[in-house]
């Protein structure tokens, strides 16, 4: 079945460092790919998405490119801030009416 | 943006009792809602799809008699954990689909259940 694999956390970075969180997927067909963020004490929020190969999703300085050839959707940010500390989830949808399959989440901690 | 609210955010109960968790879409109608379970340091596991006016669709391995789902209106779905046991302790999260099957998902804040 479909699945999503993320790099394990926690990831600890200093402010203004470069961030990469790896995400790879296995799916039949052509899924849509998502990154969600969960700040402490809050629900999940959609950070960005891409619906087809070579699409780049971007939001709040974060970017991820849908790479079909490597089945990847790595999350990047050029300069992280303390406020980016959160848990990040990669997810895919195969179009079954909103049904999402999540990766295990990666906790990011940014130190001043 | 759209808001989904869960209640209660935390609940502690005794083993053998039943607990109901509500999921409400506050500013949109949701014919479809989803219930997830999240274990510490682990991913969200989809438990069931809740459809307004019909029976929920449960994922493989999820006991439908244990986790009762009711989606009686376009803005409310409830999850009842029946005869709860300590192994049912977890973080339960709902999401609601806005704008039809191709719409956007919005997540509740989650409900932490602790069974003593």
PDB file of C-alpha atoms in Angstrom:
ATOM      1  CA  UNK A   1       0.000   0.000   0.000  1.00  0.00           C
ATOM      2  CA  UNK A   2       0.877   3.661  -0.095  1.00  0.00           C
ATOM      3  CA  UNK A   3       3.347   4.931   2.485  1.00  0.00           C
ATOM      4  CA  UNK A   4       5.432   7.939   3.488  1.00  0.00           C
ATOM      5  CA  UNK A   5       8.851   7.880   5.136  1.00  0.00           C
ATOM      6  CA  UNK A   6      10.436  10.897   6.793  1.00  0.00           C
ATOM      7  CA  UNK A   7      13.834  11.418   8.324  1.00  0.00           C
ATOM      8  CA  UNK A   8      13.850  10.818  12.038  1.00  0.00           C
ATOM      9  CA  UNK A   9      14.091  13.639  14.476  1.00  0.00           C
ATOM     10  CA  UNK A  10      14.577  15.514  16.532  1.00  0.00           C
ATOM     11  CA  UNK A  11      16.439  17.971  14.359  1.00  0.00           C
ATOM     12  CA  UNK A  12      18.152  20.772  16.280  1.00  0.00           C
ATOM     13  CA  UNK A  13      19.416  23.833  14.430  1.00  0.00           C
ATOM     14  CA  UNK A  14      20.663  27.271  15.265  1.00  0.00           C
ATOM     15  CA  UNK A  15      18.691  30.290  14.106  1.00  0.00           C
ATOM     16  CA  UNK A  16      19.382  31.219  10.450  1.00  0.00           C
ATOM     17  CA  UNK A  17      20.648  27.729   9.610  1.00  0.00           C
ATOM     18  CA  UNK A  18      19.543  25.883   6.470  1.00  0.00           C
ATOM     19  CA  UNK A  19      16.867  23.252   6.938  1.00  0.00           C
ATOM     20  CA  UNK A  20      16.205  20.067   5.004  1.00  0.00           C
ATOM     21  CA  UNK A  21      13.726  17.443   6.129  1.00  0.00           C
ATOM     22  CA  UNK A  22      13.713  14.433   3.832  1.00  0.00           C
ATOM     23  CA  UNK A  23      10.511  12.766   2.732  1.00  0.00           C
ATOM     24  CA  UNK A  24      10.077   9.860   0.330  1.00  0.00           C
ATOM     25  CA  UNK A  25       6.916   8.091  -0.657  1.00  0.00           C
ATOM     26  CA  UNK A  26       5.564   4.915  -2.172  1.00  0.00           C
ATOM     27  CA  UNK A  27       2.321   5.133  -4.080  1.00  0.00           C
ATOM     28  CA  UNK A  28       0.480   3.697  -7.017  1.00  0.00           C
ATOM     29  CA  UNK A  29      -0.616   6.317  -9.475  1.00  0.00           C
ATOM     30  CA  UNK A  30       0.067  10.010  -9.053  1.00  0.00           C
ATOM     31  CA  UNK A  31      -0.571  11.232  -5.525  1.00  0.00           C
ATOM     32  CA  UNK A  32      -0.726  14.781  -4.256  1.00  0.00           C
ATOM     33  CA  UNK A  33       1.938  15.580  -1.667  1.00  0.00           C
ATOM     34  CA  UNK A  34       1.703  17.775   1.395  1.00  0.00           C
ATOM     35  CA  UNK A  35       3.685  19.159   4.291  1.00  0.00           C
ATOM     36  CA  UNK A  36       1.795  19.859   7.502  1.00  0.00           C
ATOM     37  CA  UNK A  37       3.141  21.625  10.584  1.00  0.00           C
ATOM     38  CA  UNK A  38       2.046  21.091  14.184  1.00  0.00           C
ATOM     39  CA  UNK A  39       3.075  23.829  16.587  1.00  0.00           C
ATOM     40  CA  UNK A  40       3.117  22.981  20.303  1.00  0.00           C
ATOM     41  CA  UNK A  41      -0.411  22.641  21.650  1.00  0.00           C
ATOM     42  CA  UNK A  42      -2.069  23.216  18.295  1.00  0.00           C
ATOM     43  CA  UNK A  43      -3.645  21.173  15.519  1.00  0.00           C
ATOM     44  CA  UNK A  44      -2.026  20.402  12.196  1.00  0.00           C
ATOM     45  CA  UNK A  45      -1.874  23.179   9.627  1.00  0.00           C
ATOM     46  CA  UNK A  46      -1.215  22.821   5.936  1.00  0.00           C
ATOM     47  CA  UNK A  47       2.177  24.325   5.158  1.00  0.00           C
ATOM     48  CA  UNK A  48       2.420  23.636   1.436  1.00  0.00           C
ATOM     49  CA  UNK A  49       1.407  21.165  -1.219  1.00  0.00           C
ATOM     50  CA  UNK A  50       2.139  19.968  -4.746  1.00  0.00           C
ATOM     51  CA  UNK A  51      -0.274  18.093  -6.928  1.00  0.00           C
ATOM     52  CA  UNK A  52       1.876  16.900  -9.831  1.00  0.00           C
ATOM     53  CA  UNK A  53       5.443  16.061 -10.743  1.00  0.00           C
ATOM     54  CA  UNK A  54       7.918  18.967 -10.798  1.00  0.00           C
ATOM     55  CA  UNK A  55       5.480  21.250  -8.976  1.00  0.00           C
ATOM     56  CA  UNK A  56       7.058  23.324  -6.232  1.00  0.00           C
ATOM     57  CA  UNK A  57       5.013  24.180  -3.171  1.00  0.00           C
ATOM     58  CA  UNK A  58       6.088  27.166  -1.110  1.00  0.00           C
ATOM     59  CA  UNK A  59       4.885  29.076   1.923  1.00  0.00           C
ATOM     60  CA  UNK A  60       6.466  31.131   4.736  1.00  0.00           C
ATOM     61  CA  UNK A  61       9.937  30.615   3.255  1.00  0.00           C
ATOM     62  CA  UNK A  62       9.537  26.834   3.095  1.00  0.00           C
ATOM     63  CA  UNK A  63       9.752  24.998  -0.232  1.00  0.00           C
ATOM     64  CA  UNK A  64       9.344  21.446  -1.464  1.00  0.00           C
ATOM     65  CA  UNK A  65       9.503  20.068  -5.003  1.00  0.00           C
ATOM     66  CA  UNK A  66       7.561  17.008  -6.151  1.00  0.00           C
ATOM     67  CA  UNK A  67      10.214  14.700  -7.630  1.00  0.00           C
ATOM     68  CA  UNK A  68       8.618  11.727  -9.340  1.00  0.00           C
ATOM     69  CA  UNK A  69      11.922  10.196 -10.446  1.00  0.00           C
ATOM     70  CA  UNK A  70      13.173   9.958  -6.862  1.00  0.00           C
ATOM     71  CA  UNK A  71       9.686   9.708  -5.261  1.00  0.00           C
ATOM     72  CA  UNK A  72      10.643  12.510  -2.910  1.00  0.00           C
ATOM     73  CA  UNK A  73       9.209  15.730  -1.503  1.00  0.00           C
ATOM     74  CA  UNK A  74      11.952  17.154   0.704  1.00  0.00           C
ATOM     75  CA  UNK A  75      11.160  20.240   2.772  1.00  0.00           C
ATOM     76  CA  UNK A  76      13.697  23.092   2.739  1.00  0.00           C
ATOM     77  CA  UNK A  77      14.077  26.519   4.258  1.00  0.00           C
ATOM     78  CA  UNK A  78      17.053  28.777   3.754  1.00  0.00           C
ATOM     79  CA  UNK A  79      17.088  30.425   7.162  1.00  0.00           C
ATOM     80  CA  UNK A  80      15.099  29.013  10.062  1.00  0.00           C
ATOM     81  CA  UNK A  81      13.767  31.015  12.987  1.00  0.00           C
ATOM     82  CA  UNK A  82      13.007  30.030  16.564  1.00  0.00           C
ATOM     83  CA  UNK A  83       9.312  30.320  15.695  1.00  0.00           C
ATOM     84  CA  UNK A  84       9.714  27.464  13.188  1.00  0.00           C
ATOM     85  CA  UNK A  85      10.159  25.002  16.060  1.00  0.00           C
ATOM     86  CA  UNK A  86       7.390  22.452  15.548  1.00  0.00           C
ATOM     87  CA  UNK A  87       6.693  18.950  14.282  1.00  0.00           C
ATOM     88  CA  UNK A  88       6.564  18.620  10.502  1.00  0.00           C
ATOM     89  CA  UNK A  89       4.568  15.895   8.764  1.00  0.00           C
ATOM     90  CA  UNK A  90       4.888  14.816   5.163  1.00  0.00           C
ATOM     91  CA  UNK A  91       1.711  13.299   3.718  1.00  0.00           C
ATOM     92  CA  UNK A  92       0.242  12.009   0.500  1.00  0.00           C
ATOM     93  CA  UNK A  93      -3.235  11.729  -0.898  1.00  0.00           C
ATOM     94  CA  UNK A  94      -4.166   9.378  -3.674  1.00  0.00           C
ATOM     95  CA  UNK A  95      -7.352  11.254  -4.317  1.00  0.00           C
ATOM     96  CA  UNK A  96      -9.703   9.228  -2.141  1.00  0.00           C
ATOM     97  CA  UNK A  97     -11.791  12.166  -1.006  1.00  0.00           C
ATOM     98  CA  UNK A  98      -9.339  13.771   1.389  1.00  0.00           C
ATOM     99  CA  UNK A  99      -7.814  10.616   2.852  1.00  0.00           C
ATOM    100  CA  UNK A 100      -4.211  11.313   3.848  1.00  0.00           C
ATOM    101  CA  UNK A 101      -1.332   8.994   4.665  1.00  0.00           C
ATOM    102  CA  UNK A 102       1.219  10.585   6.978  1.00  0.00           C
ATOM    103  CA  UNK A 103       4.882  10.093   7.627  1.00  0.00           C
ATOM    104  CA  UNK A 104       5.996   9.696  11.209  1.00  0.00           C
ATOM    105  CA  UNK A 105       6.708  13.379  11.739  1.00  0.00           C
ATOM    106  CA  UNK A 106       9.999  15.172  12.325  1.00  0.00           C
ATOM    107  CA  UNK A 107      10.452  17.400  15.337  1.00  0.00           C
ATOM    108  CA  UNK A 108      12.415  20.573  14.636  1.00  0.00           C
ATOM    109  CA  UNK A 109      13.941  22.614  17.423  1.00  0.00           C
ATOM    110  CA  UNK A 110      15.558  25.943  16.540  1.00  0.00           C
ATOM    111  CA  UNK A 111      17.821  27.526  19.158  1.00  0.00           C
ATOM    112  CA  UNK A 112      18.555  31.271  19.304  1.00  0.00           C
TER     113      UNK A 112
ATOM    114  CA  UNK B   1      -9.181  30.384   7.605  1.00  0.00           C
ATOM    115  CA  UNK B   2     -11.542  27.549   8.329  1.00  0.00           C
ATOM    116  CA  UNK B   3     -11.638  26.306  11.899  1.00  0.00           C
ATOM    117  CA  UNK B   4     -12.190  22.860  13.311  1.00  0.00           C
ATOM    118  CA  UNK B   5     -12.687  22.536  17.039  1.00  0.00           C
ATOM    119  CA  UNK B   6     -12.348  19.437  19.186  1.00  0.00           C
ATOM    120  CA  UNK B   7     -13.727  18.981  22.670  1.00  0.00           C
ATOM    121  CA  UNK B   8     -12.551  18.084  25.200  1.00  0.00           C
ATOM    122  CA  UNK B   9      -8.887  18.832  24.649  1.00  0.00           C
ATOM    123  CA  UNK B  10      -7.940  16.582  27.563  1.00  0.00           C
ATOM    124  CA  UNK B  11      -9.907  13.879  29.328  1.00  0.00           C
ATOM    125  CA  UNK B  12      -9.009  11.421  32.045  1.00  0.00           C
ATOM    126  CA  UNK B  13     -11.317   8.514  32.732  1.00  0.00           C
ATOM    127  CA  UNK B  14     -11.424   5.274  34.632  1.00  0.00           C
ATOM    128  CA  UNK B  15     -10.983   1.948  32.932  1.00  0.00           C
ATOM    129  CA  UNK B  16     -14.303   0.538  31.739  1.00  0.00           C
ATOM    130  CA  UNK B  17     -16.026   3.872  31.173  1.00  0.00           C
ATOM    131  CA  UNK B  18     -16.911   5.430  27.806  1.00  0.00           C
ATOM    132  CA  UNK B  19     -15.648   8.757  26.563  1.00  0.00           C
ATOM    133  CA  UNK B  20     -17.095  10.944  23.801  1.00  0.00           C
ATOM    134  CA  UNK B  21     -14.956  13.363  21.782  1.00  0.00           C
ATOM    135  CA  UNK B  22     -16.593  15.984  19.578  1.00  0.00           C
ATOM    136  CA  UNK B  23     -15.272  17.449  16.348  1.00  0.00           C
ATOM    137  CA  UNK B  24     -16.976  20.545  14.988  1.00  0.00           C
ATOM    138  CA  UNK B  25     -16.420  22.536  11.813  1.00  0.00           C
ATOM    139  CA  UNK B  26     -17.103  26.088  12.983  1.00  0.00           C
ATOM    140  CA  UNK B  27     -17.474  28.049   9.763  1.00  0.00           C
ATOM    141  CA  UNK B  28     -18.088  25.503   7.035  1.00  0.00           C
ATOM    142  CA  UNK B  29     -20.091  22.362   6.377  1.00  0.00           C
ATOM    143  CA  UNK B  30     -18.223  19.105   6.171  1.00  0.00           C
ATOM    144  CA  UNK B  31     -19.846  16.042   4.679  1.00  0.00           C
ATOM    145  CA  UNK B  32     -16.660  14.122   5.386  1.00  0.00           C
ATOM    146  CA  UNK B  33     -14.555  14.082   8.517  1.00  0.00           C
ATOM    147  CA  UNK B  34     -11.658  11.857   9.478  1.00  0.00           C
ATOM    148  CA  UNK B  35     -10.504  10.503  12.818  1.00  0.00           C
ATOM    149  CA  UNK B  36      -6.834   9.842  13.503  1.00  0.00           C
ATOM    150  CA  UNK B  37      -4.934   8.421  16.410  1.00  0.00           C
ATOM    151  CA  UNK B  38      -1.442   9.618  17.223  1.00  0.00           C
ATOM    152  CA  UNK B  39       0.957   7.721  19.468  1.00  0.00           C
ATOM    153  CA  UNK B  40       3.891   9.511  21.083  1.00  0.00           C
ATOM    154  CA  UNK B  41       6.694  10.178  18.599  1.00  0.00           C
ATOM    155  CA  UNK B  42       4.696   8.450  15.885  1.00  0.00           C
ATOM    156  CA  UNK B  43       2.621   9.332  12.898  1.00  0.00           C
ATOM    157  CA  UNK B  44      -1.086   9.913  12.646  1.00  0.00           C
ATOM    158  CA  UNK B  45      -2.906   6.674  12.001  1.00  0.00           C
ATOM    159  CA  UNK B  46      -6.196   7.006  10.164  1.00  0.00           C
ATOM    160  CA  UNK B  47      -8.917   5.243  12.124  1.00  0.00           C
ATOM    161  CA  UNK B  48     -12.032   5.948  10.122  1.00  0.00           C
ATOM    162  CA  UNK B  49     -13.783   8.157   7.627  1.00  0.00           C
ATOM    163  CA  UNK B  50     -16.960   9.733   8.926  1.00  0.00           C
ATOM    164  CA  UNK B  51     -19.652  10.569   6.386  1.00  0.00           C
ATOM    165  CA  UNK B  52     -22.638  12.707   7.274  1.00  0.00           C
ATOM    166  CA  UNK B  53     -25.821  10.685   7.342  1.00  0.00           C
ATOM    167  CA  UNK B  54     -24.203   7.302   6.774  1.00  0.00           C
ATOM    168  CA  UNK B  55     -22.084   4.751   8.556  1.00  0.00           C
ATOM    169  CA  UNK B  56     -18.419   5.440   9.089  1.00  0.00           C
ATOM    170  CA  UNK B  57     -15.822   3.548   7.084  1.00  0.00           C
ATOM    171  CA  UNK B  58     -13.212   2.009   9.365  1.00  0.00           C
ATOM    172  CA  UNK B  59      -9.618   1.238   8.465  1.00  0.00           C
ATOM    173  CA  UNK B  60      -8.346  -2.290   8.741  1.00  0.00           C
ATOM    174  CA  UNK B  61      -7.618  -3.298  12.302  1.00  0.00           C
ATOM    175  CA  UNK B  62      -9.805  -0.635  13.933  1.00  0.00           C
ATOM    176  CA  UNK B  63     -12.626  -2.073  16.027  1.00  0.00           C
ATOM    177  CA  UNK B  64     -15.846  -0.349  15.031  1.00  0.00           C
ATOM    178  CA  UNK B  65     -17.651  -1.510  18.168  1.00  0.00           C
ATOM    179  CA  UNK B  66     -14.873  -0.040  20.273  1.00  0.00           C
ATOM    180  CA  UNK B  67     -14.630   3.293  18.496  1.00  0.00           C
ATOM    181  CA  UNK B  68     -18.151   4.474  17.682  1.00  0.00           C
ATOM    182  CA  UNK B  69     -18.396   7.293  15.185  1.00  0.00           C
ATOM    183  CA  UNK B  70     -21.492   9.372  14.588  1.00  0.00           C
ATOM    184  CA  UNK B  71     -21.736  12.157  11.999  1.00  0.00           C
ATOM    185  CA  UNK B  72     -25.274  13.351  12.573  1.00  0.00           C
ATOM    186  CA  UNK B  73     -24.938  16.830  11.104  1.00  0.00           C
ATOM    187  CA  UNK B  74     -22.817  18.671   8.562  1.00  0.00           C
ATOM    188  CA  UNK B  75     -20.817  20.354  11.304  1.00  0.00           C
ATOM    189  CA  UNK B  76     -20.414  17.662  13.962  1.00  0.00           C
ATOM    190  CA  UNK B  77     -18.810  14.242  14.195  1.00  0.00           C
ATOM    191  CA  UNK B  78     -18.320  12.391  17.452  1.00  0.00           C
ATOM    192  CA  UNK B  79     -15.951   9.596  18.431  1.00  0.00           C
ATOM    193  CA  UNK B  80     -16.943   7.495  21.423  1.00  0.00           C
ATOM    194  CA  UNK B  81     -14.342   5.225  22.948  1.00  0.00           C
ATOM    195  CA  UNK B  82     -16.406   2.517  24.609  1.00  0.00           C
ATOM    196  CA  UNK B  83     -15.284   0.569  27.661  1.00  0.00           C
ATOM    197  CA  UNK B  84     -11.954   2.360  27.583  1.00  0.00           C
ATOM    198  CA  UNK B  85      -8.783   0.632  28.738  1.00  0.00           C
ATOM    199  CA  UNK B  86      -5.305   2.028  29.415  1.00  0.00           C
ATOM    200  CA  UNK B  87      -4.118   0.915  25.973  1.00  0.00           C
ATOM    201  CA  UNK B  88      -6.694   3.288  24.470  1.00  0.00           C
ATOM    202  CA  UNK B  89      -4.805   6.222  25.967  1.00  0.00           C
ATOM    203  CA  UNK B  90      -3.678   8.328  23.040  1.00  0.00           C
ATOM    204  CA  UNK B  91      -4.000  11.611  21.186  1.00  0.00           C
ATOM    205  CA  UNK B  92      -7.070  11.629  18.929  1.00  0.00           C
ATOM    206  CA  UNK B  93      -7.244  14.134  16.080  1.00  0.00           C
ATOM    207  CA  UNK B  94     -10.078  14.881  13.706  1.00  0.00           C
ATOM    208  CA  UNK B  95     -10.040  16.621  10.369  1.00  0.00           C
ATOM    209  CA  UNK B  96     -12.843  17.998   8.245  1.00  0.00           C
ATOM    210  CA  UNK B  97     -12.961  18.301   4.500  1.00  0.00           C
ATOM    211  CA  UNK B  98     -14.070  21.697   3.231  1.00  0.00           C
ATOM    212  CA  UNK B  99     -15.240  22.218  -0.316  1.00  0.00           C
ATOM    213  CA  UNK B 100     -16.107  18.716  -1.458  1.00  0.00           C
ATOM    214  CA  UNK B 101     -13.910  15.700  -2.211  1.00  0.00           C
ATOM    215  CA  UNK B 102     -11.197  17.836  -3.814  1.00  0.00           C
ATOM    216  CA  UNK B 103     -11.273  20.445  -1.076  1.00  0.00           C
ATOM    217  CA  UNK B 104      -8.878  21.278   1.713  1.00  0.00           C
ATOM    218  CA  UNK B 105      -8.548  19.443   4.999  1.00  0.00           C
ATOM    219  CA  UNK B 106      -8.622  21.323   8.290  1.00  0.00           C
ATOM    220  CA  UNK B 107      -7.520  19.718  11.520  1.00  0.00           C
ATOM    221  CA  UNK B 108      -8.749  20.021  15.064  1.00  0.00           C
ATOM    222  CA  UNK B 109      -6.400  20.696  17.955  1.00  0.00           C
ATOM    223  CA  UNK B 110      -6.573  17.109  19.145  1.00  0.00           C
ATOM    224  CA  UNK B 111      -7.914  15.447  22.284  1.00  0.00           C
ATOM    225  CA  UNK B 112      -5.633  13.669  24.713  1.00  0.00           C
ATOM    226  CA  UNK B 113      -7.302  10.689  26.364  1.00  0.00           C
ATOM    227  CA  UNK B 114      -5.782   9.119  29.452  1.00  0.00           C
ATOM    228  CA  UNK B 115      -7.398   5.965  30.791  1.00  0.00           C
ATOM    229  CA  UNK B 116      -6.448   5.055  34.348  1.00  0.00           C
TER     230      UNK B 116
END
